[in-house]
C-alpha positions as protocol buffer text, in pm:
chain_id: "A"
residue {
  index: 1
  type: UNK
  ca { x: -657 y: 426 z: 795 }
}
residue {
  index: 2
  type: UNK
  ca { x: -581 y: 624 z: 499 }
}
residue {
  index: 3
  type: UNK
  ca { x: -622 y: 501 z: 123 }
}
residue {
  index: 4
  type: UNK
  ca { x: -583 y: 709 z: -160 }
}
residue {
  index: 5
  type: UNK
  ca { x: -914 y: 544 z: -404 }
}
residue {
  index: 6
  type: UNK
  ca { x: -660 y: 405 z: -660 }
}
residue {
  index: 7
  type: UNK
  ca { x: -558 y: 259 z: -347 }
}
residue {
  index: 8
  type: UNK
  ca { x: -882 y: 135 z: -178 }
}
residue {
  index: 9
  type: UNK
  ca { x: -975 y: 20 z: -548 }
}
residue {
  index: 10
  type: UNK
  ca { x: -712 y: -235 z: -547 }
}
residue {
  index: 11
  type: UNK
  ca { x: -841 y: -388 z: -250 }
}
residue {
  index: 12
  type: UNK
  ca { x: -1204 y: -435 z: -292 }
}
residue {
  index: 13
  type: UNK
  ca { x: -1035 y: -577 z: -657 }
}
residue {
  index: 14
  type: UNK
  ca { x: -761 y: -797 z: -397 }
}
residue {
  index: 15
  type: UNK
  ca { x: -1095 y: -927 z: -161 }
}
residue {
  index: 16
  type: UNK
  ca { x: -1368 y: -1000 z: -512 }
}
residue {
  index: 17
  type: UNK
  ca { x: -1055 y: -1227 z: -625 }
}
residue {
  index: 18
  type: UNK
  ca { x: -1032 y: -1351 z: -293 }
}
residue {
  index: 19
  type: UNK
  ca { x: -1417 y: -1402 z: -250 }
}
residue {
  index: 20
  type: UNK
  ca { x: -1536 y: -1537 z: -599 }
}
residue {
  index: 21
  type: UNK
  ca { x: -1276 y: -1774 z: -710 }
}
residue {
  index: 22
  type: UNK
  ca { x: -1004 y: -1777 z: -429 }
}
residue {
  index: 23
  type: UNK
  ca { x: -1268 y: -1961 z: -206 }
}
residue {
  index: 24
  type: UNK
  ca { x: -1449 y: -2143 z: -440 }
}
residue {
  index: 25
  type: UNK
  ca { x: -1149 y: -2349 z: -555 }
}
residue {
  index: 26
  type: UNK
  ca { x: -1040 y: -2421 z: -227 }
}
residue {
  index: 27
  type: UNK
  ca { x: -1414 y: -2495 z: -117 }
}
residue {
  index: 28
  type: UNK
  ca { x: -1400 y: -2731 z: -416 }
}
residue {
  index: 29
  type: UNK
  ca { x: -1056 y: -2882 z: -325 }
}
residue {
  index: 30
  type: UNK
  ca { x: -1213 y: -3042 z: 34 }
}
residue {
  index: 31
  type: UNK
  ca { x: -1491 y: -3117 z: -205 }
}
residue {
  index: 32
  type: UNK
  ca { x: -1233 y: -3374 z: -332 }
}
residue {
  index: 33
  type: UNK
  ca { x: -918 y: -3461 z: -63 }
}
residue {
  index: 34
  type: UNK
  ca { x: -1348 y: -3602 z: 145 }
}
residue {
  index: 35
  type: UNK
  ca { x: -1441 y: -3776 z: -111 }
}
residue {
  index: 36
  type: UNK
  ca { x: -1099 y: -3961 z: -112 }
}
residue {
  index: 37
  type: UNK
  ca { x: -1189 y: -4164 z: 207 }
}
residue {
  index: 38
  type: UNK
  ca { x: -1111 y: -4209 z: 603 }
}
residue {
  index: 39
  type: UNK
  ca { x: -1055 y: -3782 z: 689 }
}
residue {
  index: 40
  type: UNK
  ca { x: -801 y: -3892 z: 952 }
}
residue {
  index: 41
  type: UNK
  ca { x: -516 y: -4030 z: 782 }
}
residue {
  index: 42
  type: UNK
  ca { x: -598 y: -3740 z: 386 }
}
residue {
  index: 43
  type: UNK
  ca { x: -310 y: -3501 z: 426 }
}
residue {
  index: 44
  type: UNK
  ca { x: -510 y: -3354 z: 143 }
}
residue {
  index: 45
  type: UNK
  ca { x: -750 y: -3288 z: 297 }
}
residue {
  index: 46
  type: UNK
  ca { x: -593 y: -3137 z: 664 }
}
residue {
  index: 47
  type: UNK
  ca { x: -395 y: -2924 z: 402 }
}
residue {
  index: 48
  type: UNK
  ca { x: -754 y: -2790 z: 215 }
}
residue {
  index: 49
  type: UNK
  ca { x: -881 y: -2699 z: 565 }
}
residue {
  index: 50
  type: UNK
  ca { x: -601 y: -2408 z: 638 }
}
residue {
  index: 51
  type: UNK
  ca { x: -525 y: -2310 z: 314 }
}
residue {
  index: 52
  type: UNK
  ca { x: -948 y: -2291 z: 371 }
}
residue {
  index: 53
  type: UNK
  ca { x: -878 y: -2050 z: 759 }
}
residue {
  index: 54
  type: UNK
  ca { x: -637 y: -1876 z: 659 }
}
residue {
  index: 55
  type: UNK
  ca { x: -778 y: -1787 z: 313 }
}
residue {
  index: 56
  type: UNK
  ca { x: -1098 y: -1645 z: 569 }
}
residue {
  index: 57
  type: UNK
  ca { x: -851 y: -1500 z: 812 }
}
residue {
  index: 58
  type: UNK
  ca { x: -690 y: -1285 z: 501 }
}
residue {
  index: 59
  type: UNK
  ca { x: -1122 y: -1175 z: 356 }
}
residue {
  index: 60
  type: UNK
  ca { x: -1204 y: -1089 z: 699 }
}
residue {
  index: 61
  type: UNK
  ca { x: -880 y: -884 z: 778 }
}
residue {
  index: 62
  type: UNK
  ca { x: -941 y: -686 z: 376 }
}
residue {
  index: 63
  type: UNK
  ca { x: -1299 y: -633 z: 515 }
}
residue {
  index: 64
  type: UNK
  ca { x: -1220 y: -458 z: 776 }
}
residue {
  index: 65
  type: UNK
  ca { x: -962 y: -263 z: 597 }
}
residue {
  index: 66
  type: UNK
  ca { x: -1156 y: -209 z: 364 }
}
residue {
  index: 67
  type: UNK
  ca { x: -1442 y: -111 z: 682 }
}
residue {
  index: 68
  type: UNK
  ca { x: -1245 y: 94 z: 846 }
}
residue {
  index: 69
  type: UNK
  ca { x: -1074 y: 238 z: 554 }
}
residue {
  index: 70
  type: UNK
  ca { x: -1074 y: 699 z: 501 }
}
residue {
  index: 71
  type: UNK
  ca { x: -1060 y: 852 z: 131 }
}
residue {
  index: 72
  type: UNK
  ca { x: -776 y: 1151 z: 135 }
}
residue {
  index: 73
  type: UNK
  ca { x: -1002 y: 1441 z: -22 }
}
residue {
  index: 74
  type: UNK
  ca { x: -739 y: 1567 z: -267 }
}
residue {
  index: 75
  type: UNK
  ca { x: -892 y: 1888 z: -375 }
}
residue {
  index: 76
  type: UNK
  ca { x: -827 y: 2010 z: 13 }
}
residue {
  index: 77
  type: UNK
  ca { x: -548 y: 1965 z: -1 }
}
residue {
  index: 78
  type: UNK
  ca { x: -302 y: 2274 z: -13 }
}
residue {
  index: 79
  type: UNK
  ca { x: -47 y: 2287 z: -327 }
}
residue {
  index: 80
  type: UNK
  ca { x: 233 y: 2483 z: -232 }
}
residue {
  index: 81
  type: UNK
  ca { x: 294 y: 2280 z: 34 }
}
residue {
  index: 82
  type: UNK
  ca { x: 449 y: 1959 z: 36 }
}
residue {
  index: 83
  type: UNK
  ca { x: 196 y: 1751 z: 139 }
}
residue {
  index: 84
  type: UNK
  ca { x: 59 y: 1392 z: 121 }
}
residue {
  index: 85
  type: UNK
  ca { x: -17 y: 1247 z: -271 }
}
residue {
  index: 86
  type: UNK
  ca { x: 175 y: 1577 z: -397 }
}
residue {
  index: 87
  type: UNK
  ca { x: 445 y: 1470 z: -660 }
}
residue {
  index: 88
  type: UNK
  ca { x: 784 y: 1682 z: -583 }
}
residue {
  index: 89
  type: UNK
  ca { x: 1011 y: 1682 z: -804 }
}
residue {
  index: 90
  type: UNK
  ca { x: 1381 y: 1716 z: -587 }
}
residue {
  index: 91
  type: UNK
  ca { x: 1732 y: 1778 z: -749 }
}
residue {
  index: 92
  type: UNK
  ca { x: 2075 y: 1612 z: -544 }
}
residue {
  index: 93
  type: UNK
  ca { x: 2212 y: 1988 z: -473 }
}
residue {
  index: 94
  type: UNK
  ca { x: 2578 y: 1737 z: -472 }
}
residue {
  index: 95
  type: UNK
  ca { x: 2486 y: 1608 z: -708 }
}
residue {
  index: 96
  type: UNK
  ca { x: 2220 y: 1752 z: -884 }
}
residue {
  index: 97
  type: UNK
  ca { x: 2034 y: 1483 z: -965 }
}
residue {
  index: 98
  type: UNK
  ca { x: 1583 y: 1515 z: -973 }
}
residue {
  index: 99
  type: UNK
  ca { x: 1404 y: 1247 z: -869 }
}
residue {
  index: 100
  type: UNK
  ca { x: 1079 y: 1273 z: -860 }
}
residue {
  index: 101
  type: UNK
  ca { x: 795 y: 1113 z: -581 }
}
residue {
  index: 102
  type: UNK
  ca { x: 452 y: 1093 z: -549 }
}
residue {
  index: 103
  type: UNK
  ca { x: 387 y: 1083 z: -89 }
}
residue {
  index: 104
  type: UNK
  ca { x: 126 y: 869 z: -33 }
}
residue {
  index: 105
  type: UNK
  ca { x: -48 y: 672 z: 233 }
}
residue {
  index: 106
  type: UNK
  ca { x: 241 y: 362 z: 380 }
}
residue {
  index: 107
  type: UNK
  ca { x: 34 y: 110 z: 280 }
}
residue {
  index: 108
  type: UNK
  ca { x: 3 y: 201 z: -108 }
}
residue {
  index: 109
  type: UNK
  ca { x: 393 y: 274 z: -146 }
}
residue {
  index: 110
  type: UNK
  ca { x: 566 y: 138 z: -435 }
}
residue {
  index: 111
  type: UNK
  ca { x: 947 y: 256 z: -506 }
}
residue {
  index: 112
  type: UNK
  ca { x: 962 y: 78 z: -879 }
}
residue {
  index: 113
  type: UNK
  ca { x: 651 y: 350 z: -904 }
}
residue {
  index: 114
  type: UNK
  ca { x: 795 y: 685 z: -794 }
}
residue {
  index: 115
  type: UNK
  ca { x: 578 y: 609 z: -476 }
}
residue {
  index: 116
  type: UNK
  ca { x: 687 y: 633 z: -106 }
}
residue {
  index: 117
  type: UNK
  ca { x: 533 y: 595 z: 179 }
}
residue {
  index: 118
  type: UNK
  ca { x: 474 y: 936 z: 408 }
}
residue {
  index: 119
  type: UNK
  ca { x: 663 y: 783 z: 694 }
}
residue {
  index: 120
  type: UNK
  ca { x: 997 y: 698 z: 487 }
}
residue {
  index: 121
  type: UNK
  ca { x: 1358 y: 960 z: 561 }
}
residue {
  index: 122
  type: UNK
  ca { x: 1262 y: 1175 z: 220 }
}
residue {
  index: 123
  type: UNK
  ca { x: 851 y: 1228 z: 283 }
}
residue {
  index: 124
  type: UNK
  ca { x: 934 y: 1350 z: 643 }
}
residue {
  index: 125
  type: UNK
  ca { x: 1227 y: 1588 z: 563 }
}
residue {
  index: 126
  type: UNK
  ca { x: 1032 y: 1722 z: 224 }
}
residue {
  index: 127
  type: UNK
  ca { x: 610 y: 1729 z: 442 }
}
residue {
  index: 128
  type: UNK
  ca { x: 513 y: 2074 z: 492 }
}
residue {
  index: 129
  type: UNK
  ca { x: 840 y: 2242 z: 312 }
}
residue {
  index: 130
  type: UNK
  ca { x: 765 y: 2524 z: -23 }
}
residue {
  index: 131
  type: UNK
  ca { x: 949 y: 2525 z: -408 }
}
residue {
  index: 132
  type: UNK
  ca { x: 1300 y: 2636 z: -384 }
}
residue {
  index: 133
  type: UNK
  ca { x: 1289 y: 2547 z: 17 }
}
residue {
  index: 134
  type: UNK
  ca { x: 1597 y: 2311 z: 59 }
}
residue {
  index: 135
  type: UNK
  ca { x: 1631 y: 1992 z: 367 }
}
residue {
  index: 136
  type: UNK
  ca { x: 1861 y: 1846 z: 446 }
}
residue {
  index: 137
  type: UNK
  ca { x: 1715 y: 1501 z: 509 }
}
residue {
  index: 138
  type: UNK
  ca { x: 1918 y: 1174 z: 760 }
}
residue {
  index: 139
  type: UNK
  ca { x: 1879 y: 909 z: 532 }
}
residue {
  index: 140
  type: UNK
  ca { x: 2053 y: 584 z: 534 }
}
residue {
  index: 141
  type: UNK
  ca { x: 2349 y: 619 z: 402 }
}
residue {
  index: 142
  type: UNK
  ca { x: 2398 y: 935 z: 574 }
}
residue {
  index: 143
  type: UNK
  ca { x: 2291 y: 1296 z: 577 }
}
residue {
  index: 144
  type: UNK
  ca { x: 2244 y: 1444 z: 194 }
}
residue {
  index: 145
  type: UNK
  ca { x: 2048 y: 1764 z: 47 }
}
residue {
  index: 146
  type: UNK
  ca { x: 1770 y: 1807 z: -189 }
}
residue {
  index: 147
  type: UNK
  ca { x: 1637 y: 2127 z: -344 }
}
residue {
  index: 148
  type: UNK
  ca { x: 1275 y: 2115 z: -364 }
}
residue {
  index: 149
  type: UNK
  ca { x: 1206 y: 2169 z: -764 }
}
residue {
  index: 150
  type: UNK
  ca { x: 820 y: 2113 z: -824 }
}
residue {
  index: 151
  type: UNK
  ca { x: 500 y: 2002 z: -625 }
}
residue {
  index: 152
  type: UNK
  ca { x: 209 y: 1947 z: -835 }
}
residue {
  index: 153
  type: UNK
  ca { x: -77 y: 1697 z: -734 }
}
């Protein structure tokens, strides 16, 4: 999986939160439930043990993702074409509405922040194109034409 440095740092911060805050909290819950007596009929103990199992699974998956992550080197990317990590300003040729999107790895997509996945229909239609080109993109609402106005990093 490819990540930006920012995206990888977010994953590391989440892992740190899980390990240093969540794990001790669940251990405390298990200890408190154990102190209440008979474990065979203790619903709090069972719930805490289940939560611990889910947390440990999440931690191990995050550790694996971080171990296998590859950081994208922006300095080696061409600015003349739309590529991953490009910030692209496009204009709808039908209504002249302008939009700006940054193309990011799928796991870092956040439409509210203007970050769309390189696997989205719009990004797929823009990849490899240059400023001034008009592209026809199939979106759920039908085919739309966009002109690439600007590409920056």
